[in-house]
Tab-separated table of C-alpha atoms in Angstrom:
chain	number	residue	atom	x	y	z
A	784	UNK	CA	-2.351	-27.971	20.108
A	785	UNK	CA	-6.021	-26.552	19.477
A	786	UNK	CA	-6.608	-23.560	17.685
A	787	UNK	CA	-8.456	-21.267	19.267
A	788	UNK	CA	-11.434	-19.479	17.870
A	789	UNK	CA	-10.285	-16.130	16.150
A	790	UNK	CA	-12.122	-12.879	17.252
A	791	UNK	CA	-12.626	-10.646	14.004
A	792	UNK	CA	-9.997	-7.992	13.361
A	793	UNK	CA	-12.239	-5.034	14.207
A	794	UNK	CA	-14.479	-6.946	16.716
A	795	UNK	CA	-11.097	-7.594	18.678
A	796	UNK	CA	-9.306	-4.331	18.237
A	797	UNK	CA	-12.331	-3.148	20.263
A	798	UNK	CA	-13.019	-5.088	22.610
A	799	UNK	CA	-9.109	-5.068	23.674
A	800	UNK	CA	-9.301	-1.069	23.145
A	801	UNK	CA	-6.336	-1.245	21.371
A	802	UNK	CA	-5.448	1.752	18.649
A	803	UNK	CA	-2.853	1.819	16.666
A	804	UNK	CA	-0.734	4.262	19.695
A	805	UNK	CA	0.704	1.306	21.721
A	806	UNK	CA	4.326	2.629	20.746
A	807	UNK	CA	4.187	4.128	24.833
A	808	UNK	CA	3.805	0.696	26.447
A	809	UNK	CA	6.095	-0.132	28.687
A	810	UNK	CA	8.609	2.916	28.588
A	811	UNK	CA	10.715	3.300	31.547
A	812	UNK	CA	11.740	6.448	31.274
A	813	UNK	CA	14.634	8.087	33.738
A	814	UNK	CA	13.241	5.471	36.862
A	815	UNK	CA	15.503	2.303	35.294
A	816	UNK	CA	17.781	2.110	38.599
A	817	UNK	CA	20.710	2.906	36.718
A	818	UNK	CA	21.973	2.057	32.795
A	819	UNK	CA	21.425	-1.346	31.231
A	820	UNK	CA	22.669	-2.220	27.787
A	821	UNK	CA	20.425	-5.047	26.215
A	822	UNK	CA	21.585	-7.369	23.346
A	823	UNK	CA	19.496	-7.838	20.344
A	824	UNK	CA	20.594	-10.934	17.604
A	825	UNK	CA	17.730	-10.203	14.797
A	826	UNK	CA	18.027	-12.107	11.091
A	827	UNK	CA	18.427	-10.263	8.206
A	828	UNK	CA	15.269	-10.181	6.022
A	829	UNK	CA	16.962	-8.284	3.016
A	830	UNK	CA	16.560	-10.360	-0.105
A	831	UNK	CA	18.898	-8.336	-2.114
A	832	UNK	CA	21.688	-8.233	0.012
A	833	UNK	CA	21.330	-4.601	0.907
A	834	UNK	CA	21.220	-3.630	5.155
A	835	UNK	CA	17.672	-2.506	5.268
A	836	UNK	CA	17.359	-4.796	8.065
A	837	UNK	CA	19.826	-3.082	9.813
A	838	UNK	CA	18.505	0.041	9.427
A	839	UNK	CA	14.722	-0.876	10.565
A	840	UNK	CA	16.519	-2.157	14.231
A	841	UNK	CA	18.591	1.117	14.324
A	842	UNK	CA	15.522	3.534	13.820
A	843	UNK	CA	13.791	1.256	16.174
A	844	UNK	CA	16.404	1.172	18.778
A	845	UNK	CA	17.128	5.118	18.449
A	846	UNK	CA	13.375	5.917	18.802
A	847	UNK	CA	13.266	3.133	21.912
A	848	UNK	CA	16.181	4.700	23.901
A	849	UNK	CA	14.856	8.370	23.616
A	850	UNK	CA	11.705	7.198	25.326
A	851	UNK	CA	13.883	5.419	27.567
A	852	UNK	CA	16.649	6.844	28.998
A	853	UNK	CA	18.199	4.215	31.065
A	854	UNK	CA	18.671	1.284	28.831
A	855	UNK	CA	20.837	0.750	25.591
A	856	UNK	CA	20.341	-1.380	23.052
A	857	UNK	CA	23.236	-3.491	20.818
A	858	UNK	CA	21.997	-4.718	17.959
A	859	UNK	CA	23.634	-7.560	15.923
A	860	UNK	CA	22.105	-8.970	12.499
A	861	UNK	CA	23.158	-12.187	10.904
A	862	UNK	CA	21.902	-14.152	7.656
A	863	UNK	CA	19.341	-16.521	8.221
A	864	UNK	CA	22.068	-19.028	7.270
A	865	UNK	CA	24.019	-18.118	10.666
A	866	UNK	CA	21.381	-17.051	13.246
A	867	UNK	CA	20.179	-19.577	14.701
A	868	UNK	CA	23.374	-21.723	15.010
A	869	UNK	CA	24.913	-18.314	16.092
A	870	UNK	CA	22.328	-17.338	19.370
A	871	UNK	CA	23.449	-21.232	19.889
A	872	UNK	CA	26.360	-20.822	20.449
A	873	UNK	CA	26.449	-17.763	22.284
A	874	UNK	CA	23.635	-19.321	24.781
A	875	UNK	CA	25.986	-22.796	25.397
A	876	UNK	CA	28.765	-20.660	25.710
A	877	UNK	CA	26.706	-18.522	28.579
A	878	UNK	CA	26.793	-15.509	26.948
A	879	UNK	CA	22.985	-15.443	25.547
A	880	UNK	CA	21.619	-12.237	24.547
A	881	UNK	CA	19.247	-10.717	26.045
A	882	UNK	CA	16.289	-10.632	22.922
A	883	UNK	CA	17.122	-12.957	20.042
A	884	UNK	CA	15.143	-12.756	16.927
A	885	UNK	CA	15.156	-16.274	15.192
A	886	UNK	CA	13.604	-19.168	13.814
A	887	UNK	CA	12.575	-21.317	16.650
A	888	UNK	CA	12.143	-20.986	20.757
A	889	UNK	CA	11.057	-24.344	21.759
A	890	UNK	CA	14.290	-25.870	23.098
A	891	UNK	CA	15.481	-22.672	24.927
A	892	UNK	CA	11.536	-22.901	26.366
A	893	UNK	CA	12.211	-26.655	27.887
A	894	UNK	CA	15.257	-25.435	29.102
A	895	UNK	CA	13.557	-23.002	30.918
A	896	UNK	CA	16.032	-20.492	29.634
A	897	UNK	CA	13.486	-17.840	28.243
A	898	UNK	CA	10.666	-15.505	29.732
A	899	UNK	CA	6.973	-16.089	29.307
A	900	UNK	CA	5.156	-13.253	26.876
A	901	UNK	CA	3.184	-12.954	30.475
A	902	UNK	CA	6.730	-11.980	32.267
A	903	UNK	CA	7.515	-9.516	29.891
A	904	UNK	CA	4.560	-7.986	28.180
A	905	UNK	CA	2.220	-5.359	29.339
A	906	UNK	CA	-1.433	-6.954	29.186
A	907	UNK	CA	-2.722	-5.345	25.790
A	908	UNK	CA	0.530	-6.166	23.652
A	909	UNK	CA	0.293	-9.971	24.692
A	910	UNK	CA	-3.469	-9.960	23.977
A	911	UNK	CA	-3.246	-8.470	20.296
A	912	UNK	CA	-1.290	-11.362	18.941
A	913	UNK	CA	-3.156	-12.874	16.183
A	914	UNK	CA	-4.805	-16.540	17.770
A	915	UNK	CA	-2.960	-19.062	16.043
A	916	UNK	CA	0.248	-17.241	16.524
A	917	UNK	CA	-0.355	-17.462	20.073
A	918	UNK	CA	-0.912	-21.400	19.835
A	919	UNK	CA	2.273	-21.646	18.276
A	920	UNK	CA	4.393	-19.980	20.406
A	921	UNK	CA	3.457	-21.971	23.271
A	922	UNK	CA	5.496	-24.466	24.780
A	923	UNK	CA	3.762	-26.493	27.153
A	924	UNK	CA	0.624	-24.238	27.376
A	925	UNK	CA	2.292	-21.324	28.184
A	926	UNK	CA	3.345	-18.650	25.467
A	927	UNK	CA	7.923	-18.370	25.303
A	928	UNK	CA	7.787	-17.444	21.412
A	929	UNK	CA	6.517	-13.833	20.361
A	930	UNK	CA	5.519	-13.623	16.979
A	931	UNK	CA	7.791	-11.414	15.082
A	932	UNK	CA	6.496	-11.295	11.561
A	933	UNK	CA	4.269	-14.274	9.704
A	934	UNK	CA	2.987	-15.172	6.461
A	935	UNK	CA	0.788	-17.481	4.756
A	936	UNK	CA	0.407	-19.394	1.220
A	937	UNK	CA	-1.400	-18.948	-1.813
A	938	UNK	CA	-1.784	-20.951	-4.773
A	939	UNK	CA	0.051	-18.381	-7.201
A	940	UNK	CA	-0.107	-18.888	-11.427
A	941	UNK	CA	1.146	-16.940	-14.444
A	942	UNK	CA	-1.904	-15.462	-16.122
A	943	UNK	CA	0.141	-14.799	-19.038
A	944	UNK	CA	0.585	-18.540	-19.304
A	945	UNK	CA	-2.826	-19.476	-18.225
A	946	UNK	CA	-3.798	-17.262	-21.236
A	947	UNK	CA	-1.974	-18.937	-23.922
A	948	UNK	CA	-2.683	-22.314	-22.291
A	949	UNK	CA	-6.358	-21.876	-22.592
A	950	UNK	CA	-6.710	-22.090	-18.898
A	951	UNK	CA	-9.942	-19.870	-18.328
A	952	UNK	CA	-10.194	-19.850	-14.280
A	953	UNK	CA	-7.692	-20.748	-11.552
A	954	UNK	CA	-7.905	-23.920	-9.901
A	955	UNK	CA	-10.182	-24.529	-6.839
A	956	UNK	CA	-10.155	-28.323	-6.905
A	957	UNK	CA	-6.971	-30.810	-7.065
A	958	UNK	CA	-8.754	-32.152	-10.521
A	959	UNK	CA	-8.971	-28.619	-12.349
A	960	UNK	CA	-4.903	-27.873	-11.223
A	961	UNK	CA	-4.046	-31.296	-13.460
A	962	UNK	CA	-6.282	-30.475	-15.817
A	963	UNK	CA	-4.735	-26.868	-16.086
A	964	UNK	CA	-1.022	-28.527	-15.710
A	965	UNK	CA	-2.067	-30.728	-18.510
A	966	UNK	CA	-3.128	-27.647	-20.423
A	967	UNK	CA	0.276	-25.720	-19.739
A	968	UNK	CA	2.554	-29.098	-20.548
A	969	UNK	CA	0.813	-29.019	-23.917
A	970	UNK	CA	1.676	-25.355	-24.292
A	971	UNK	CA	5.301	-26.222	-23.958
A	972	UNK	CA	5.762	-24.575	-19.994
A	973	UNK	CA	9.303	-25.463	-18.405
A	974	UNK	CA	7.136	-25.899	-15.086
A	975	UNK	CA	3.515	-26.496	-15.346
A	976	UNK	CA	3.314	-27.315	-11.144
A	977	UNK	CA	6.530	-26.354	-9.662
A	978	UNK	CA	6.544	-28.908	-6.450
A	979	UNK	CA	9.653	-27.957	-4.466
A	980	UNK	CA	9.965	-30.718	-2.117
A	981	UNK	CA	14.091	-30.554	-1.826
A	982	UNK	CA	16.285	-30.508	1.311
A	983	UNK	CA	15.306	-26.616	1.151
A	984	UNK	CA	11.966	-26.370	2.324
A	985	UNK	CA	10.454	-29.330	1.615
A	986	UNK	CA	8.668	-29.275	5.501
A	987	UNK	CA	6.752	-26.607	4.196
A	988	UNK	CA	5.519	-27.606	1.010
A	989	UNK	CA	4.445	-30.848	2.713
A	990	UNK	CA	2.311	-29.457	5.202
A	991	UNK	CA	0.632	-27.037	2.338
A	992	UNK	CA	-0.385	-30.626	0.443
A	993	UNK	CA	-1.043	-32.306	4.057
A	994	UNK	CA	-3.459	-29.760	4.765
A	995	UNK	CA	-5.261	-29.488	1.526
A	996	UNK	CA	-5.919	-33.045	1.779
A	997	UNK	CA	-7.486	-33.187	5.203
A	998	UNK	CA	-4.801	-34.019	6.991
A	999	UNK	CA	-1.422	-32.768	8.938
A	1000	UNK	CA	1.620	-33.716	10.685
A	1001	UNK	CA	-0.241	-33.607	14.041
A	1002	UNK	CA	-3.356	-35.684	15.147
A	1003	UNK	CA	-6.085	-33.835	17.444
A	1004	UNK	CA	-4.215	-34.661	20.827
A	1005	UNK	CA	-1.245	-32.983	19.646
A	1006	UNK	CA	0.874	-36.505	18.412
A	1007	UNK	CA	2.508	-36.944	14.994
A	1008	UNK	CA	0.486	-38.776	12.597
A	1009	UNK	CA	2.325	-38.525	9.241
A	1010	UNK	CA	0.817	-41.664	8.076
A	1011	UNK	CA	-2.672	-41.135	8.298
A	1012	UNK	CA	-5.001	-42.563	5.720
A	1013	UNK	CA	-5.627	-38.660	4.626
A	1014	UNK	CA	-1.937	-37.901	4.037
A	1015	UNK	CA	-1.343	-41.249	2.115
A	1016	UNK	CA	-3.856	-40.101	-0.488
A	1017	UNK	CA	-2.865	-37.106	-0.632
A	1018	UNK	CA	0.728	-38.331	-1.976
A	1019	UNK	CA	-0.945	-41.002	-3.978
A	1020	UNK	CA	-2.665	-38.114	-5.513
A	1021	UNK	CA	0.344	-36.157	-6.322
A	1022	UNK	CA	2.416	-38.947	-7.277
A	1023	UNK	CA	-0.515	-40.350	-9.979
A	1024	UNK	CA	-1.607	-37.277	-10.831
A	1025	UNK	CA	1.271	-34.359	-11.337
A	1026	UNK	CA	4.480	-36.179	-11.166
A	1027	UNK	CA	4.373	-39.720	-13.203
A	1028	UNK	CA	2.483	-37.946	-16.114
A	1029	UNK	CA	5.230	-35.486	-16.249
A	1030	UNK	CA	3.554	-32.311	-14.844
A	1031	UNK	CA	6.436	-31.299	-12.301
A	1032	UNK	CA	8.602	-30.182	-14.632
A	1033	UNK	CA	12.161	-31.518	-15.688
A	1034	UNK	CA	14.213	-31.353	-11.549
A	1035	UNK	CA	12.442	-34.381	-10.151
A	1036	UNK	CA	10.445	-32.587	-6.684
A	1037	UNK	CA	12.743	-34.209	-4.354
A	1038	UNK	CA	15.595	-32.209	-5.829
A	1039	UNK	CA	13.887	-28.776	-6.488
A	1040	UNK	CA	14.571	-26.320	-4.088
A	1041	UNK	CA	11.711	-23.993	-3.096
A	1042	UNK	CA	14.212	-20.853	-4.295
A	1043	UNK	CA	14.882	-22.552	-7.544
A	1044	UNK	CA	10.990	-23.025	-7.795
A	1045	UNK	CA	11.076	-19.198	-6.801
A	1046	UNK	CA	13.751	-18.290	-9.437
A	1047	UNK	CA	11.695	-20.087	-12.413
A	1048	UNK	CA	8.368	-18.734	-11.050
A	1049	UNK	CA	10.157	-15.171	-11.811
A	1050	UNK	CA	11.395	-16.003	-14.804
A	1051	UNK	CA	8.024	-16.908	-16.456
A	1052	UNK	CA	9.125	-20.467	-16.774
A	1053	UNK	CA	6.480	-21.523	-13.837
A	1054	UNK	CA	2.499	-22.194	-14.624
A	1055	UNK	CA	1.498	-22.619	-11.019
A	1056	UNK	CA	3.383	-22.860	-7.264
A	1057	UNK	CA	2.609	-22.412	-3.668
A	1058	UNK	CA	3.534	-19.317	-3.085
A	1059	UNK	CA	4.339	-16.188	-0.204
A	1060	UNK	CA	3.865	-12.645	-0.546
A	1061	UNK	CA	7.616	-11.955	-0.751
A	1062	UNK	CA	7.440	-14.095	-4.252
A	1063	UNK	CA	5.242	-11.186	-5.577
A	1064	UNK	CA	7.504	-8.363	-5.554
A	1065	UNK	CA	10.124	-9.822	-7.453
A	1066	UNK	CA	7.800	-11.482	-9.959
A	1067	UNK	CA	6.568	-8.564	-10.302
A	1068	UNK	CA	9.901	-7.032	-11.012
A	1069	UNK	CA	10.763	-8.903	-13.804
A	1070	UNK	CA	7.258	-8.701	-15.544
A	1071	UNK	CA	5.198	-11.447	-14.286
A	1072	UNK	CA	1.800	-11.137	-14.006
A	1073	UNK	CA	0.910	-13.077	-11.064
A	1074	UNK	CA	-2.899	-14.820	-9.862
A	1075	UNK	CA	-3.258	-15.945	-6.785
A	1076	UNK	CA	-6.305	-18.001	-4.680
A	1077	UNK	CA	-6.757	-20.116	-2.272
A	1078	UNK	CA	-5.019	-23.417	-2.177
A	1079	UNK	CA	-7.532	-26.085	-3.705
A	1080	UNK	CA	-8.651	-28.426	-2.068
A	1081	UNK	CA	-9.896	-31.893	-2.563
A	1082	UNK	CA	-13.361	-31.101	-3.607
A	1083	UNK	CA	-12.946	-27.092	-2.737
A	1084	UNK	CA	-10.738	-24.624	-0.802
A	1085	UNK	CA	-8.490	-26.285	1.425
A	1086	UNK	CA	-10.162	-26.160	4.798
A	1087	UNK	CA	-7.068	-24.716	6.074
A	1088	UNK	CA	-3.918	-23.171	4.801
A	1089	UNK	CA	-0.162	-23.140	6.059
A	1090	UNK	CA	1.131	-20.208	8.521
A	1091	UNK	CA	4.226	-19.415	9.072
A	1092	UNK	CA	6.165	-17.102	12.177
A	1093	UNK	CA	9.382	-16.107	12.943
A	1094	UNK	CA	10.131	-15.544	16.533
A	1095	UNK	CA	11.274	-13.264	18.930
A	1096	UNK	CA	11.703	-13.869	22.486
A	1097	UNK	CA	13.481	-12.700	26.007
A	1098	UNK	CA	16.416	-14.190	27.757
A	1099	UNK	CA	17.029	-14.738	31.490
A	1100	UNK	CA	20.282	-15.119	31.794
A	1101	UNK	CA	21.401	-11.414	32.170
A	1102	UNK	CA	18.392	-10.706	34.311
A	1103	UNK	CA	17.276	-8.138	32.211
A	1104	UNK	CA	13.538	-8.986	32.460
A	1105	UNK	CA	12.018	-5.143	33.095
A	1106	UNK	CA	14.111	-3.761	30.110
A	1107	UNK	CA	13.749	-6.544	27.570
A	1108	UNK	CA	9.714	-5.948	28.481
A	1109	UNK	CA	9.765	-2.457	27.890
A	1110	UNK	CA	11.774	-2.874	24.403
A	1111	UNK	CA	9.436	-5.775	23.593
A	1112	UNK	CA	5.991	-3.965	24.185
A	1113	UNK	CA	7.422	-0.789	21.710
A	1114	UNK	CA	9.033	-3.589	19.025
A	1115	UNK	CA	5.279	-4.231	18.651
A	1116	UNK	CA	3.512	-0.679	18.617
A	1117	UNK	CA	1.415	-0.836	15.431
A	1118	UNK	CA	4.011	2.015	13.895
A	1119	UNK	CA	6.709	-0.519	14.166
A	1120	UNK	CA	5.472	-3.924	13.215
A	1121	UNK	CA	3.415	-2.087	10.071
A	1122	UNK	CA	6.657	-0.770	9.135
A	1123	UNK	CA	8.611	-4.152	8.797
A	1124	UNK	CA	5.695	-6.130	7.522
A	1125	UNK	CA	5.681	-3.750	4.803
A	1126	UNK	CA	9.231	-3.399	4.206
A	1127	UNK	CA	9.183	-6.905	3.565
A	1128	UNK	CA	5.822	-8.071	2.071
A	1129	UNK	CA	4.854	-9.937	4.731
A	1130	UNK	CA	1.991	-9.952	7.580
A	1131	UNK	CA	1.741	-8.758	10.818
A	1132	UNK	CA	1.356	-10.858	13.284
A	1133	UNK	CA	-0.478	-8.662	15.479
A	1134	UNK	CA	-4.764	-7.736	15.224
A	1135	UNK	CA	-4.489	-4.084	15.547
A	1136	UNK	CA	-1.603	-3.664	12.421
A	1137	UNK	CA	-3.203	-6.628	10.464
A	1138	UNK	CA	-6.718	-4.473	10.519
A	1139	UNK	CA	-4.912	-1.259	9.803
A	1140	UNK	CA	-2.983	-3.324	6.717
A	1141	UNK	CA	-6.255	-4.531	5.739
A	1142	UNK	CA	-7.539	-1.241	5.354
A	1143	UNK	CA	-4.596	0.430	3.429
A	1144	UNK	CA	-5.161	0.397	-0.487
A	1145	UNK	CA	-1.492	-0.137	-0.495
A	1146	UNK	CA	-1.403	-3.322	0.836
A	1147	UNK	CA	-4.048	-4.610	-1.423
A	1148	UNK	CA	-1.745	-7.438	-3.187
A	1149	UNK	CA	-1.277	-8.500	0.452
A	1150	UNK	CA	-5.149	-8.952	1.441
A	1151	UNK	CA	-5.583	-12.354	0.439
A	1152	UNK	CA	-2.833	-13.123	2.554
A	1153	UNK	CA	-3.915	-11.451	5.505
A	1154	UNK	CA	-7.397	-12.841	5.210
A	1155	UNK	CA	-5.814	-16.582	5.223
A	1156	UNK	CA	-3.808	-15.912	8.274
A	1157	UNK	CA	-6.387	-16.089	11.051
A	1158	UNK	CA	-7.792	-19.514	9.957
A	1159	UNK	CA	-4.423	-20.566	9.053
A	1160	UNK	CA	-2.299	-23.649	10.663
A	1161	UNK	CA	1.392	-23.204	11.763
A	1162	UNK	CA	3.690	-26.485	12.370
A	1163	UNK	CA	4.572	-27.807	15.622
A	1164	UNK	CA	7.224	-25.737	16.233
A	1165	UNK	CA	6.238	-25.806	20.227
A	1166	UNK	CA	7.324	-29.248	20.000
A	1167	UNK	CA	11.223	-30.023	20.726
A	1168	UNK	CA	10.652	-33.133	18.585
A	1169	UNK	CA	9.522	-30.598	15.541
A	1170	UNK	CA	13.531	-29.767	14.461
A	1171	UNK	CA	14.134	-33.134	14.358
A	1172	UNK	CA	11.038	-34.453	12.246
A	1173	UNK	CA	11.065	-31.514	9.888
A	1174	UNK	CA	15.047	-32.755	9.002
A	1175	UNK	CA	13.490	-36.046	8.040
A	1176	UNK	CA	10.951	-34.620	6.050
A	1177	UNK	CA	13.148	-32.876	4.145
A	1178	UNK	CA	15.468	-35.162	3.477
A	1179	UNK	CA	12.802	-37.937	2.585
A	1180	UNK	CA	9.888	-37.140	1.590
A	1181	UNK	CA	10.638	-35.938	-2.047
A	1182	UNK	CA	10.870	-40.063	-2.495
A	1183	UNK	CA	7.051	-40.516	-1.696
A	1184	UNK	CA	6.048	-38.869	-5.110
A	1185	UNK	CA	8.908	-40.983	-7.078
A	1186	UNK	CA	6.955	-43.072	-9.532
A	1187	UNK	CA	6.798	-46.579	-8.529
A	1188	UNK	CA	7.237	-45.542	-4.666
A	1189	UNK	CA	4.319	-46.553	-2.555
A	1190	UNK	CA	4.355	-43.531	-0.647
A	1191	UNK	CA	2.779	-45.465	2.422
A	1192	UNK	CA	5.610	-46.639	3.243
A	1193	UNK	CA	7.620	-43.491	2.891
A	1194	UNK	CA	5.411	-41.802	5.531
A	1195	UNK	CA	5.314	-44.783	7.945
A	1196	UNK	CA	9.264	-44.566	7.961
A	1197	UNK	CA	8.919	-40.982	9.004
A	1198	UNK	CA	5.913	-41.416	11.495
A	1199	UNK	CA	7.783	-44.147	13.200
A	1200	UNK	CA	10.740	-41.603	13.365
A	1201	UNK	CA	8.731	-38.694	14.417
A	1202	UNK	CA	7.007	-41.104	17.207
A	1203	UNK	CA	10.798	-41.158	18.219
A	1204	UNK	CA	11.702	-38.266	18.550
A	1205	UNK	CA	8.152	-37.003	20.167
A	1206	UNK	CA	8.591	-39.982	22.738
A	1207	UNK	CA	12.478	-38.662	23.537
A	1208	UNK	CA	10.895	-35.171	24.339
């Protein structure tokens, strides 16, 4: 899966002619042929358990069906925990809804069970999605997953502790973040590197480290190559150089959880951690002063940094295909996708609201992010194999960094899995 060459924000905004006043596109008005009642399953983004979720999809839905007359819209939120085993269910018990907000499109995409984004969108909402977005929500070559919301990674550190550490400048190279983990160890921090590569998340954090190194889960023709000479030293390089001199902290990495690692970073009990915007606000909250800069690199900034979408995307099972692409088109107005991005400290995944985002002095602790984005990588999740390989990377790879482990042959365990699973696609 290539990337393909991102158009500036502005530079594309214009040449699409697209403003922020696409909230119009694709209303049906009174000419629907008669009432339809589309189903919406949407995970809930609310960190504190509260139902601002809920409330975002019933503004949006209230606003949607005044501009359209002829078509209702359910909505239904679950818990991250349930949402994707729950649309599922519903879709191998033939009852699929009609829009499903979730984690991952691919297999509903091979089973030819979903719309294109060229089915259902109007021509300037399909062309404002961010480029390697677009590349990621293609199955196949052609786009099925619709980029609901993304993010990207930073390398995030306390400057409080940096302070009393001595640390004078954040990291841009793997050597100065040991030498500044050495400095915090000696300072007496809980977690000088947090490295959360648990059952949690562990896929992620992996492909953060892959990437810094030179390398990736995925070769150049699109085939798994966990095992590539890049990726081995990057482990031997973590292994040598954070974990067996005791830099990690006291939960060996392939038990800490990337919301423990979360949890400490907010307590002050974290030096440094690869971190997303959402991390900010509550760090924030409890008095954390929080850096943040580009993920080091090798020698330099990583050449490329993680992104990460969540998906949206239409059903064909109730035949619904007119409707779901008029409700699609306004979820993504600029009003709309601004408002949950910001909701939620995270990015758009659109050009038009990430230049408007940009621009907005409130979104300033955001910027960074947003400037990472276009240049960013996202994992295979247009491969059917990708579920499958990201369970064995998190269930393994916290062993690679295990002093005494040869981490070769951790990886070529999970390559030779991953060629598996990619063959069996």
């Amino acid at each position: 899966m290539q990337r393909r060459r991102f158009l500036g924000l502005a530079a594309a905004a214009t040449t699409l002619g697209l403003t922020a006043g696409l909230s119009g596109c694709g209303a049906l008005g009174g000419d629907s042929g008669g009432d339809v009642t589309l189903r919406l399953v949407a995970a809930d983004y609310d960190l504190t358990g509260g139902d601002s979720t809920k409330k975002y999809w019933n503004g949006l839905v209230a606003a949607f069906e005044a501009k359209n007359p002829g078509v209702k819209v359910q909505v239904q939120i679950e818990s991250w925990n349930d949402v994707d085993r729950k649309v599922a269910d519903m879709v191998k018990a033939g009852q699929a809804p009609d829009v499903a907000q979730i984690g991952a499109y691919a297999d509903y995409a091979a089973a030819e069970q979903l719309y294109s984004a060229d089915e259902l969108l109007s021509i300037p909402v399909q062309a404002n999605f961010l480029a390697p977005l677009v590349d990621a929500g293609e199955y196949k070559r052609t786009q099925y997953g619709l980029p609901f919301v993304a993010s990207t990674r930073l390398l995030f550190y306390n400057e409080e502790l940096f302070d009393k550490a001595g640390v004078d400048a954040a990291p841009t190279t793997w050597a100065e973040l040991a030498a500044a983990a050495e400095k915090l160890n000696k300072k007496g921090v809980t977690y000088p590197f947090a490295l959360p590569l648990g059952p949690e998340e562990a896929q992620a954090e992996t492909m953060m480290w892959l990437l810094s190194g030179g390398g990736g889960y995925i070769d150049a023709t699109g085939h798994y190559n966990l095992d590539s000479d890049a990726n081995t030293r990057t482990f031997d390089w973590l292994r040598d150089n954070l974990v067996t001199p005791g830099l990690t902290g006291p939960t060996a990495p392939g038990k800490l959880n990337r919301k423990e690692a979360f949890a400490a970073f907010a307590r002050g009990e974290v030096g440094m951690l690869n971190g997303h915007p959402s991390l900010m606000q509550e760090a924030a909250k409890k008095g954390v002063k929080v850096g943040k800069v580009p993920l080091p690199g090798t020698d330099g900034k990583a050449k490329a940094t993680m992104g990460v979408a969540d998906w949206i995307m239409g059903f064909k099972q109730n035949g619904h295909r007119k409707e779901i692409g008029a409700f699609l088109d306004f979820v993504f107005s600029d009003e709309n996708v601004l408002k949950f991005a910001g909701d939620n400290d995270l990015l758009p995944a659109t050009v038009t609201a990430s230049a408007t985002m940009q621009a907005d002095p409130k979104s300033a602790d955001l910027r960074e992010f947003l400037e990472a984005l276009p240049d960013s990588q996202l994992p295979p999740v247009g491969k059917t194999s990708w579920a499958q390989v990201s369970s064995s990377v998190k269930k393994d790879i916290g062993r690679a960094v295990q002093p005494g482990v040869k981490p070769a042959e951790v990886l070529a365990r999970l390559a030779r899995q991953a060629t598996a699973a990619e063959n069996a696609e």
